[in-house]
mmCIF file of C-alpha atoms in Angstrom:
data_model
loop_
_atom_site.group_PDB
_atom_site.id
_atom_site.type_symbol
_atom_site.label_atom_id
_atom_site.label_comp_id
_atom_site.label_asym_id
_atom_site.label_seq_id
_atom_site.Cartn_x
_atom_site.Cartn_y
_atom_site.Cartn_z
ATOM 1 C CA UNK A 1 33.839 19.556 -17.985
ATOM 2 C CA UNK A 2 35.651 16.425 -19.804
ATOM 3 C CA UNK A 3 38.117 18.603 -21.520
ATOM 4 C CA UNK A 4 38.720 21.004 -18.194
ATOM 5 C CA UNK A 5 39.335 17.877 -16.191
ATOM 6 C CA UNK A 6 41.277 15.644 -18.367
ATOM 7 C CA UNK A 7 44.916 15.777 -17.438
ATOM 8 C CA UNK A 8 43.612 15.735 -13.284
ATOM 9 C CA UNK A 9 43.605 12.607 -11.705
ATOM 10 C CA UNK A 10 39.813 12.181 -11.081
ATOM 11 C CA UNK A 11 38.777 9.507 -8.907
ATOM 12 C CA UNK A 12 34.953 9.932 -10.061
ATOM 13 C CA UNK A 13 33.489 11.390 -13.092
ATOM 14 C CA UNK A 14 29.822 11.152 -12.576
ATOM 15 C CA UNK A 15 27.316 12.163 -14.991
ATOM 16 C CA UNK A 16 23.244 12.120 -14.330
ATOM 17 C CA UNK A 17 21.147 10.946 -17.207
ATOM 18 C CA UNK A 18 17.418 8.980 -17.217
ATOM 19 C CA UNK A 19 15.958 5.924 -17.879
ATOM 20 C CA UNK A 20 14.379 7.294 -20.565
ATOM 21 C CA UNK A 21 17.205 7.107 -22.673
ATOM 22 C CA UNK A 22 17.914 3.297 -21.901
ATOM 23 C CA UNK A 23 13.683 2.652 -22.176
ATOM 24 C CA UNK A 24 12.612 5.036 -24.575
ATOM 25 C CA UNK A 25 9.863 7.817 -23.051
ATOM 26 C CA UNK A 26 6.209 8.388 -25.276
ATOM 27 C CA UNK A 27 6.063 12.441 -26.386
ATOM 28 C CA UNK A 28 9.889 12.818 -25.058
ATOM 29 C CA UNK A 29 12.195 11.757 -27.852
ATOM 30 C CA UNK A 30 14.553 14.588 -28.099
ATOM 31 C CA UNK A 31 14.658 14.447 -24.168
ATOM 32 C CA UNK A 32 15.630 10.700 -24.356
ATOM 33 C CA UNK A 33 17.770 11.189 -27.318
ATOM 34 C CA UNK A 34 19.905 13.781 -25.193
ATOM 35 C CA UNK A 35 20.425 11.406 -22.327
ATOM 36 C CA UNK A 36 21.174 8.516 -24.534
ATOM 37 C CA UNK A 37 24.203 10.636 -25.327
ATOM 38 C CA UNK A 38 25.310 11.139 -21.896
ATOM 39 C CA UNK A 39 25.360 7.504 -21.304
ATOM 40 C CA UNK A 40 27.384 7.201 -24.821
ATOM 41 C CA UNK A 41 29.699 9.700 -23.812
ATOM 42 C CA UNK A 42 30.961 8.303 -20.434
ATOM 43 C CA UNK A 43 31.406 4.778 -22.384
ATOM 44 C CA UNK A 44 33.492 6.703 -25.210
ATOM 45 C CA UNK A 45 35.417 8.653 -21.933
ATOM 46 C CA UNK A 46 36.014 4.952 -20.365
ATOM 47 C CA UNK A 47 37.310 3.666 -23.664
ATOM 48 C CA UNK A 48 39.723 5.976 -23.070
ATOM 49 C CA UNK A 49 40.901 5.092 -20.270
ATOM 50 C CA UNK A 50 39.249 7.815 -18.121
ATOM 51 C CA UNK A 51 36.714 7.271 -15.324
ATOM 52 C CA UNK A 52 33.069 7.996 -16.420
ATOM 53 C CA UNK A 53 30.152 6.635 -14.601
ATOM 54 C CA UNK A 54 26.359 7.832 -16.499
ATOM 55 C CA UNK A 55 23.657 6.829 -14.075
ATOM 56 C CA UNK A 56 20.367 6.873 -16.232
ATOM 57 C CA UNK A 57 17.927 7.366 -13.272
ATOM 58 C CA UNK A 58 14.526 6.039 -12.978
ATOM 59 C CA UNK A 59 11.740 8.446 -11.382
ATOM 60 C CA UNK A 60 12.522 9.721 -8.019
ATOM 61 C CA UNK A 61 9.484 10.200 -5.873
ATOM 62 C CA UNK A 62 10.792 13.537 -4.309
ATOM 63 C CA UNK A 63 8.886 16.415 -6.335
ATOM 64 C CA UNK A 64 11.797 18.463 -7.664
ATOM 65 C CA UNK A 65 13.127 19.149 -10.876
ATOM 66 C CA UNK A 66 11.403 17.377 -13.895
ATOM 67 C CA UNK A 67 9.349 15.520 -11.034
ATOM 68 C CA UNK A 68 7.603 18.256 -9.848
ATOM 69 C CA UNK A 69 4.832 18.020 -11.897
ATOM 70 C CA UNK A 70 3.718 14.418 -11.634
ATOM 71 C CA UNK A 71 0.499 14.200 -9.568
ATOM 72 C CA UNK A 72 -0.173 11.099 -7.302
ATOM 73 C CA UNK A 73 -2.108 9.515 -9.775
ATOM 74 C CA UNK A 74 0.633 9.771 -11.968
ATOM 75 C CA UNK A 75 3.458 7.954 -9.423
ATOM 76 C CA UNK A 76 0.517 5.752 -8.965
ATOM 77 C CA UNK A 77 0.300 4.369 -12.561
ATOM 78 C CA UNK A 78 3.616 4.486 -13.018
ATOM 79 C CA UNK A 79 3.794 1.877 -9.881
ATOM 80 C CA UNK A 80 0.951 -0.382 -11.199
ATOM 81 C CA UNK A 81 3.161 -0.368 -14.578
ATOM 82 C CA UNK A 82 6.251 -2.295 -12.149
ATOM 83 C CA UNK A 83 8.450 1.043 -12.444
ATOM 84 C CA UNK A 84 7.755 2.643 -8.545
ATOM 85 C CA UNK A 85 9.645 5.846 -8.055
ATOM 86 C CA UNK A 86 12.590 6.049 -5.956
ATOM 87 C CA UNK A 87 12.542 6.820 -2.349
ATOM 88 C CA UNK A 88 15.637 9.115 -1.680
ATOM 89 C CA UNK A 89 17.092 6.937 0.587
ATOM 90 C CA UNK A 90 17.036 4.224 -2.323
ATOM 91 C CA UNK A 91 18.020 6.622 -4.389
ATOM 92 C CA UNK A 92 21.551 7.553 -2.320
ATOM 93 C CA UNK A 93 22.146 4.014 -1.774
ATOM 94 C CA UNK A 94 22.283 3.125 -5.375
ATOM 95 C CA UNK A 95 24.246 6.148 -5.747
ATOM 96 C CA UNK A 96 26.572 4.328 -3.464
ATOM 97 C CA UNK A 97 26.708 0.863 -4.999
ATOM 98 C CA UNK A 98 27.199 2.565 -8.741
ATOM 99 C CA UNK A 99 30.391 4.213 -7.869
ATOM 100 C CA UNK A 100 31.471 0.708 -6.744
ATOM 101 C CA UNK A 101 30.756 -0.947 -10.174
ATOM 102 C CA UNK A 102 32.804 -1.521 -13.039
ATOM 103 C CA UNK A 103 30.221 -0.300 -15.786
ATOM 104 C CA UNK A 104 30.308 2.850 -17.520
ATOM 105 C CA UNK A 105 26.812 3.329 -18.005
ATOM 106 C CA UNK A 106 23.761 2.361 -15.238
ATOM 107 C CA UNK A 107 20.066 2.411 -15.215
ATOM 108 C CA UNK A 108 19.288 2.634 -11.247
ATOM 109 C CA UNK A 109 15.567 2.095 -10.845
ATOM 110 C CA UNK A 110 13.126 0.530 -8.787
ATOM 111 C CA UNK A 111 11.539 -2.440 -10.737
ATOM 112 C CA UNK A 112 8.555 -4.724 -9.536
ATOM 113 C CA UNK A 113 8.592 -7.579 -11.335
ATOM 114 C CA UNK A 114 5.202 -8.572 -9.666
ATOM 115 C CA UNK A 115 3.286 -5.915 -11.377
ATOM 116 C CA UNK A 116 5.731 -4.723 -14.209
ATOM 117 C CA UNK A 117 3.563 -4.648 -17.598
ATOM 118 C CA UNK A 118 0.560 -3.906 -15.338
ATOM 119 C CA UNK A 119 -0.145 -0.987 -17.235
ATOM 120 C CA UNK A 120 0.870 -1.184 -20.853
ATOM 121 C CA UNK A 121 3.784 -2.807 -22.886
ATOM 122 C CA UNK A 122 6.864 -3.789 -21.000
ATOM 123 C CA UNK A 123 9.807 -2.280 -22.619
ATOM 124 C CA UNK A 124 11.764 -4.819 -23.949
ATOM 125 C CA UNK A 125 15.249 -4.239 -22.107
ATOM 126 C CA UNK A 126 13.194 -5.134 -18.802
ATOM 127 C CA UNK A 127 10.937 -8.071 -20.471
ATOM 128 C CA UNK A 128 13.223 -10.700 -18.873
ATOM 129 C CA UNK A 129 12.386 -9.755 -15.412
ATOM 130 C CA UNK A 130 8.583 -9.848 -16.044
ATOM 131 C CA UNK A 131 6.874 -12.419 -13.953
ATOM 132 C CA UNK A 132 4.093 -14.851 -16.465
ATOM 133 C CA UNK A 133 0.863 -13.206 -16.941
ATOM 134 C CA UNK A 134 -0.870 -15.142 -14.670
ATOM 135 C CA UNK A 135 1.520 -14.680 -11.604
ATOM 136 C CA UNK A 136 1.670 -11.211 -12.479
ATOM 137 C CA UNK A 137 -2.048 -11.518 -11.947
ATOM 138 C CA UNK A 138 -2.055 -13.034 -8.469
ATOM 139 C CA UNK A 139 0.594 -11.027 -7.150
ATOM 140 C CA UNK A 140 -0.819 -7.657 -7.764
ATOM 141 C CA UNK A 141 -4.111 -8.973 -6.623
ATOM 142 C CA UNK A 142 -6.224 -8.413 -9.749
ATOM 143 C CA UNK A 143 -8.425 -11.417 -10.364
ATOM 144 C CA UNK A 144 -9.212 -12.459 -13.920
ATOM 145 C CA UNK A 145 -12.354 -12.903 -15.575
ATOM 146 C CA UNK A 146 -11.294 -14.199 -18.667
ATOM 147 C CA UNK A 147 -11.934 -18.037 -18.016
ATOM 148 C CA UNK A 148 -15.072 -17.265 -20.241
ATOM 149 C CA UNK A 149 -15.411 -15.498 -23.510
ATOM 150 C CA UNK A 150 -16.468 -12.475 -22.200
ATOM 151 C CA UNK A 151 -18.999 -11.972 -25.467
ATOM 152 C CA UNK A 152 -20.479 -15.507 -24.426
ATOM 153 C CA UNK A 153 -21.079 -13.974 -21.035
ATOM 154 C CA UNK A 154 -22.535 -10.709 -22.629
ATOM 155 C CA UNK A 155 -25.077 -12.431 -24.898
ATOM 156 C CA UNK A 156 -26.823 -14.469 -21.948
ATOM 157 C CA UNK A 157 -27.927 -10.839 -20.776
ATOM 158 C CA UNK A 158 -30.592 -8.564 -21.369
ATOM 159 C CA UNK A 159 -29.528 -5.246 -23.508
ATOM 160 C CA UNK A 160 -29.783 -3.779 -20.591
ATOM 161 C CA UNK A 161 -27.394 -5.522 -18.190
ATOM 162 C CA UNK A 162 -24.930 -5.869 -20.888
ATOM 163 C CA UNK A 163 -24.951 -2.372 -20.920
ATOM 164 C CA UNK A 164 -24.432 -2.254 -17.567
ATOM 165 C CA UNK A 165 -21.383 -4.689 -17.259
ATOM 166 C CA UNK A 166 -19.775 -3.429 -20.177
ATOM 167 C CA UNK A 167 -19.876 -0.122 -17.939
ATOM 168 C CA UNK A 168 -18.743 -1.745 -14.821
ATOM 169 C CA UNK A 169 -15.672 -3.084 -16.877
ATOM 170 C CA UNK A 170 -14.774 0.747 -18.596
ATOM 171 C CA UNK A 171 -15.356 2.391 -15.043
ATOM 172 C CA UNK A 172 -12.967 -0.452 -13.362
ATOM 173 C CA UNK A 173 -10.426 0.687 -16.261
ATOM 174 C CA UNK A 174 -10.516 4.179 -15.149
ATOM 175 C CA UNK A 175 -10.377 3.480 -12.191
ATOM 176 C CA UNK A 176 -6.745 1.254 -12.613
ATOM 177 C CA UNK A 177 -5.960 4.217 -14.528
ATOM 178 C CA UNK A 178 -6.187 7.023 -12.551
ATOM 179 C CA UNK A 179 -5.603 4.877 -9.184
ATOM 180 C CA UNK A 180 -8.757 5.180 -7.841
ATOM 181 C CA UNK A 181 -10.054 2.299 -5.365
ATOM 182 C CA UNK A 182 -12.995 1.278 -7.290
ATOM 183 C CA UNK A 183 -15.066 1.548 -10.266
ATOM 184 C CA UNK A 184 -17.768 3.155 -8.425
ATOM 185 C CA UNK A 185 -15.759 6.241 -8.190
ATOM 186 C CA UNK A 186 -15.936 7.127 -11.411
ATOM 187 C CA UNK A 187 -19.203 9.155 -12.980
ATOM 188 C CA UNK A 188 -20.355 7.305 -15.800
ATOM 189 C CA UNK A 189 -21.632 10.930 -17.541
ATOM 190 C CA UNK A 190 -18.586 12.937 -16.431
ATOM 191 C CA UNK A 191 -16.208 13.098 -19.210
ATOM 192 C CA UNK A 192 -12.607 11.621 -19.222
ATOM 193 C CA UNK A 193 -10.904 15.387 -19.955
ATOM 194 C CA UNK A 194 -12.438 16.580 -16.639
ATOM 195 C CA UNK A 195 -11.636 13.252 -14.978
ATOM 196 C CA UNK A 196 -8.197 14.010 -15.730
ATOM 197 C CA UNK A 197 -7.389 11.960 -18.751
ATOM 198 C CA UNK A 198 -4.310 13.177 -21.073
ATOM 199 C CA UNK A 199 -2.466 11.517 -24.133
ATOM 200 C CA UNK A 200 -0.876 8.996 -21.840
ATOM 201 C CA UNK A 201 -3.560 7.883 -20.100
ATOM 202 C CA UNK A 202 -5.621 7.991 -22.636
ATOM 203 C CA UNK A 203 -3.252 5.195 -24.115
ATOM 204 C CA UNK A 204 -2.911 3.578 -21.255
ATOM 205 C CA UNK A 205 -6.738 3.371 -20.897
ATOM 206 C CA UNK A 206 -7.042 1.989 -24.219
ATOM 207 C CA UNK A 207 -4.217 -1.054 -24.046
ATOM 208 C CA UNK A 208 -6.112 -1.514 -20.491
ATOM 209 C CA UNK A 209 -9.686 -2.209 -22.552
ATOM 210 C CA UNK A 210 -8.271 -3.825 -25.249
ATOM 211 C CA UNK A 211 -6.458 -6.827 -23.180
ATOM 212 C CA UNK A 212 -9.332 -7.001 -21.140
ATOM 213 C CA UNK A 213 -12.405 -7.108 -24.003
ATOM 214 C CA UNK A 214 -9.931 -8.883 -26.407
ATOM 215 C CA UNK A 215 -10.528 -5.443 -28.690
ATOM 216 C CA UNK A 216 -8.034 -3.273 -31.387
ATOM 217 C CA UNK A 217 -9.396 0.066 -30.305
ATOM 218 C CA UNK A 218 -7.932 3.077 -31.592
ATOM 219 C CA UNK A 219 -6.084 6.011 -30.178
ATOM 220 C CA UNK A 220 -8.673 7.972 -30.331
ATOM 221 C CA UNK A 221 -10.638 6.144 -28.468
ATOM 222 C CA UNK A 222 -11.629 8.795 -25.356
ATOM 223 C CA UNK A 223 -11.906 11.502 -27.943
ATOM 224 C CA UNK A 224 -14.362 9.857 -30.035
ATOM 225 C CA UNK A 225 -16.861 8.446 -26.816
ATOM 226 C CA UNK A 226 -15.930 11.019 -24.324
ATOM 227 C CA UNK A 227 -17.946 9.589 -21.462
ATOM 228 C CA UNK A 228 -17.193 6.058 -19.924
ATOM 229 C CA UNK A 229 -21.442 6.086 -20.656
ATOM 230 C CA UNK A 230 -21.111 6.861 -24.354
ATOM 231 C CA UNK A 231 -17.791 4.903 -24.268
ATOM 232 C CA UNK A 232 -19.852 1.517 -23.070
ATOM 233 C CA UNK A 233 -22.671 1.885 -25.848
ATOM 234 C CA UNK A 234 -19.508 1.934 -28.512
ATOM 235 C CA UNK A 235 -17.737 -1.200 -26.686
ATOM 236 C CA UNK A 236 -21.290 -3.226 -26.454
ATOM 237 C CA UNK A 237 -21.475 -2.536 -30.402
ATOM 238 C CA UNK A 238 -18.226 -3.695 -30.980
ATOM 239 C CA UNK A 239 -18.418 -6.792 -28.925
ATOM 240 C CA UNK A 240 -22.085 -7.567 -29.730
ATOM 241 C CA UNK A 241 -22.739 -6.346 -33.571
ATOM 242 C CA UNK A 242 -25.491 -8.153 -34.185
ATOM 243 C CA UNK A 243 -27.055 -7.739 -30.603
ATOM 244 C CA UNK A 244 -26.286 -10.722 -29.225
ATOM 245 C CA UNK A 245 -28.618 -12.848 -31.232
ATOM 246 C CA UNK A 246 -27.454 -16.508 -31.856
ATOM 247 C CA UNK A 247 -27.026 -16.246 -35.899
ATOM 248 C CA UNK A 248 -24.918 -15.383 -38.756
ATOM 249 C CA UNK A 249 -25.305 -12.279 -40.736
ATOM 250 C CA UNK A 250 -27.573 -13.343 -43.688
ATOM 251 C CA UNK A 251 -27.510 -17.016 -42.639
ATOM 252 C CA UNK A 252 -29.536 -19.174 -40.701
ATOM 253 C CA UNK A 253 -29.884 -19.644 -37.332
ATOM 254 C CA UNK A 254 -27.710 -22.788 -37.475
ATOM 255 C CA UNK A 255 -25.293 -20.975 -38.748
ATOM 256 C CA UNK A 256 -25.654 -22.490 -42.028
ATOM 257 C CA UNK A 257 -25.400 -19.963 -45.043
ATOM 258 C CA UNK A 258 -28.529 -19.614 -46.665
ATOM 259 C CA UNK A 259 -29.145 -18.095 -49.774
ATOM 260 C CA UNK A 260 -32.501 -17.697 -51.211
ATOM 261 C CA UNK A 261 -33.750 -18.160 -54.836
ATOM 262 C CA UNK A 262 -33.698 -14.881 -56.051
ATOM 263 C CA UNK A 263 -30.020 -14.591 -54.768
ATOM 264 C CA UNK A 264 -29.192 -17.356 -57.076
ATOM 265 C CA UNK A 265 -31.588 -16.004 -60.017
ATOM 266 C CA UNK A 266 -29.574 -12.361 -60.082
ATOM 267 C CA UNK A 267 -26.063 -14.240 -59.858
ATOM 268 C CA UNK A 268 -26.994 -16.609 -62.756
ATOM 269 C CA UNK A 269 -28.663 -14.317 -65.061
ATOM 270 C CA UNK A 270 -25.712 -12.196 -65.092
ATOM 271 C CA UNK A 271 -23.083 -14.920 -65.955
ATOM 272 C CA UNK A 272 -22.993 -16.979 -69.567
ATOM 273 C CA UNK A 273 -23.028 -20.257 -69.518
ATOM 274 C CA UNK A 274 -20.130 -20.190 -72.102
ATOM 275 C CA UNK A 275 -18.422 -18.003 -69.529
ATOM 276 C CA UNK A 276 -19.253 -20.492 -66.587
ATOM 277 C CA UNK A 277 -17.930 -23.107 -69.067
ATOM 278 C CA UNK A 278 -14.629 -20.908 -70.033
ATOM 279 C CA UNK A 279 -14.066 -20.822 -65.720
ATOM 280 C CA UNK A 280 -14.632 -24.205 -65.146
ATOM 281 C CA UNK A 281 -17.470 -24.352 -62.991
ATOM 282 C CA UNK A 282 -20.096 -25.141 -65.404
ATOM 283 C CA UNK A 283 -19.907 -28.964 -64.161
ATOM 284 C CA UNK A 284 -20.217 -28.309 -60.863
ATOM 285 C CA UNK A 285 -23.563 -25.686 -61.654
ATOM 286 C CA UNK A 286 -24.765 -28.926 -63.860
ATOM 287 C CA UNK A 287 -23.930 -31.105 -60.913
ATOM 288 C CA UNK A 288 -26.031 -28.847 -58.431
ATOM 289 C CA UNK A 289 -28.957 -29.284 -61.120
ATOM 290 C CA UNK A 290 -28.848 -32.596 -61.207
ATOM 291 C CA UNK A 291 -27.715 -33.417 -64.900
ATOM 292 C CA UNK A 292 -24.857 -34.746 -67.032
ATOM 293 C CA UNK A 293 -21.796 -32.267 -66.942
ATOM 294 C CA UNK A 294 -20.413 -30.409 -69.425
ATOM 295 C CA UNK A 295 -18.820 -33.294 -71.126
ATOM 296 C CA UNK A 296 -22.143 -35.553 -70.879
ATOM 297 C CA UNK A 297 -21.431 -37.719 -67.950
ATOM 298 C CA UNK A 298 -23.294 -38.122 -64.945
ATOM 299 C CA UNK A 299 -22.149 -39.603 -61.468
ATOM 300 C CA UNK A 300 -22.941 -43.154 -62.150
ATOM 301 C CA UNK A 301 -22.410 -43.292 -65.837
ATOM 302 C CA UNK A 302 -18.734 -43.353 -66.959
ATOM 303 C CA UNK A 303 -20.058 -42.115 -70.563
ATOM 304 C CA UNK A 304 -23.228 -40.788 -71.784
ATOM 305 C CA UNK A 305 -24.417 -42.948 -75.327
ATOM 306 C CA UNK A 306 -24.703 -40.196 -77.365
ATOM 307 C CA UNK A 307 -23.302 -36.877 -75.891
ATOM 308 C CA UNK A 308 -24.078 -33.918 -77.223
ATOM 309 C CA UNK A 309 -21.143 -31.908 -77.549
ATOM 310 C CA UNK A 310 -22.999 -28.390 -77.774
ATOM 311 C CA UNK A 311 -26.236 -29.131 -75.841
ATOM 312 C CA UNK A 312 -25.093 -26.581 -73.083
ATOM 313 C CA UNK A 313 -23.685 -24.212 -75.385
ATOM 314 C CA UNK A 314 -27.045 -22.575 -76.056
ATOM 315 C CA UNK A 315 -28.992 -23.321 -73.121
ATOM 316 C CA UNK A 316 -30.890 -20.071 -72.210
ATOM 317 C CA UNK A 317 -29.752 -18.430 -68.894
ATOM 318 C CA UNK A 318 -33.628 -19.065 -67.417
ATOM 319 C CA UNK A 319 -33.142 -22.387 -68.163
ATOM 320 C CA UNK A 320 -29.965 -22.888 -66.359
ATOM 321 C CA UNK A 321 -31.875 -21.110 -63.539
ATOM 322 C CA UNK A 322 -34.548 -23.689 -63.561
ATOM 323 C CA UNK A 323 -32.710 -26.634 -63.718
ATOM 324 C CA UNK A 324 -30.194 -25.086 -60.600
ATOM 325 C CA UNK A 325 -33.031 -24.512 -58.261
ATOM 326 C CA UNK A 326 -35.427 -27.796 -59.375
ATOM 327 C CA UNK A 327 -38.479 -25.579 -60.714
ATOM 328 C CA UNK A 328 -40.860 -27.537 -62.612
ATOM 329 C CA UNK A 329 -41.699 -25.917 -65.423
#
């Protein structure tokens, strides 16, 4: 078509590409890649001092074409994400308004900055119109729980009602997901392939937790827990390792890290003292016990009388031991 219609005088030379060229599209690369060379192309033709106008389209909410197969839930998410598909009238009148412009190459779309980056990553062309998280938050009407730790709020529970909100929050995710009005649509046993889950929403479902339990989940997420149920028990884990209890793994309540005598006994035995010496740690060891260091001084005393230079060289390990942990011997 350029080469048949170069020598006429054209007064438009309109090619139709998509967005997903300009924005990138997940599992559609070689589709993007082809439109990205439409929009190239009319640039190149403009250069030349031809008219070329490539409008990269955003989704069109008429089901034809490439459309035809996007369910409800689909132009759903893709609303809640701030990219709402075109109503044909919008569509003709920015049809209208891009033969009127200078540029070569045009992304008409419908963009709500109130709720774009609802539902994943913003792409980074559009990140500049992106209200602040929090007015993003108010405008699309989804309140925020996050005030509080939401592990701090888990481990005042039972097991049992921490099962149960960790539940509540997966089910509200599917929920946002799919578009559904409320958590308590979704069946906690029914699995996420028969609720209608694919790679994309799969994804999406797994950004969605992550933000809101402050989680890096994997992709696999859905495939590994295929149940919101079986999905919660894995999330409580994750959030709550230890159960909830108030301590540190193999510390003390207080958090302090306690280490018991026989801990100290294996670690000891196994090290020479010449070794300890060699590393420079042997004062602090002989400080811990109590005694002069390694050169014969203790805190106090600038310089022992008499220090003997090898009294530590052939101290026996159980000795060391001993004089470490205070035994009386």
């Amino acid at each position: 078509l350029d080469e048949l219609t170069r020598e006429d005088d054209l007064a438009v030379f309109a090619v139709f590409s998509s967005s997903a060229g300009v924005l990138g599209s997940p599992g559609q690369g070689n589709y993007s890649a082809a439109n990205a060379f439409l929009d190239a192309y009319a640039t190149r033709r403009r250069q030349q001092g031809l008219p070329a106008t490539s409008l990269a389209w955003g989704p069109w909410s008429q089901s034809t074409g490439m459309t035809s197969d996007l369910s409800e839930a689909d132009l759903r998410r893709m609303a809640r994400a701030g990219l709402p598909a075109l109503r044909p009238e919008q569509g003709l009148a920015l049809f209208d308004a891009a033969l009127e412009h200078p540029g070569p190459a045009l992304l008409p779309m419908a963009v709500d900055s109130r709720t774009l980056g609802g539902g994943g990553p913003v792409p980074p062309l559009l990140r500049g119109l992106a209200q602040p998280a929090g007015r993003r938050t108010a405008a699309s009407g989804e309140g925020s729980d996050d005030a509080e730790p939401l592990t701090r709020r888990l481990a005042a529970l039972s097991p049992a009602e921490r099962e149960r909100a960790v539940l509540d929050t997966v089910c509200a995710q599917v929920a946002g997901v799919l578009g559904y009005g409320s958590g308590d649509e979704v069946g906690p046993e029914v699995t996420f392939k028969e609720l209608g889950f694919d790679s994309l929403t799969s994804v999406e479902l797994r950004n969605r937790l992550g933000t809101a339990l402050g989680l890096t989940l994997p992709a696999t997420l859905i495939f590994d827990y295929p149940t919101p149920l079986e999905l919660a028990g894995h999330l409580c884990e994750e959030l709550l390792p230890d159960g909830g209890e108030d301590e540190t793994p193999g510390g003390a309540a207080d958090g302090t890290n306690a280490v018991d005598d026989a801990t100290i006994r294996e670690a000891l035995a196994n090290v020479p003292v010449d070794a300890l010496r060699r590393s420079g740690v042997l004062d602090t060891v002989l400080a811990l016990a109590g005694g002069p260091d390694a050169d014969g001084r203790t805190d106090g005393q600038p310089e022992a009388a008499e220090p003997d230079a090898d009294s530590y060289e052939d101290v026996e390990v159980d000795d060391l031991v001993r004089m470490v942990l205070g035994d009386e011997e």
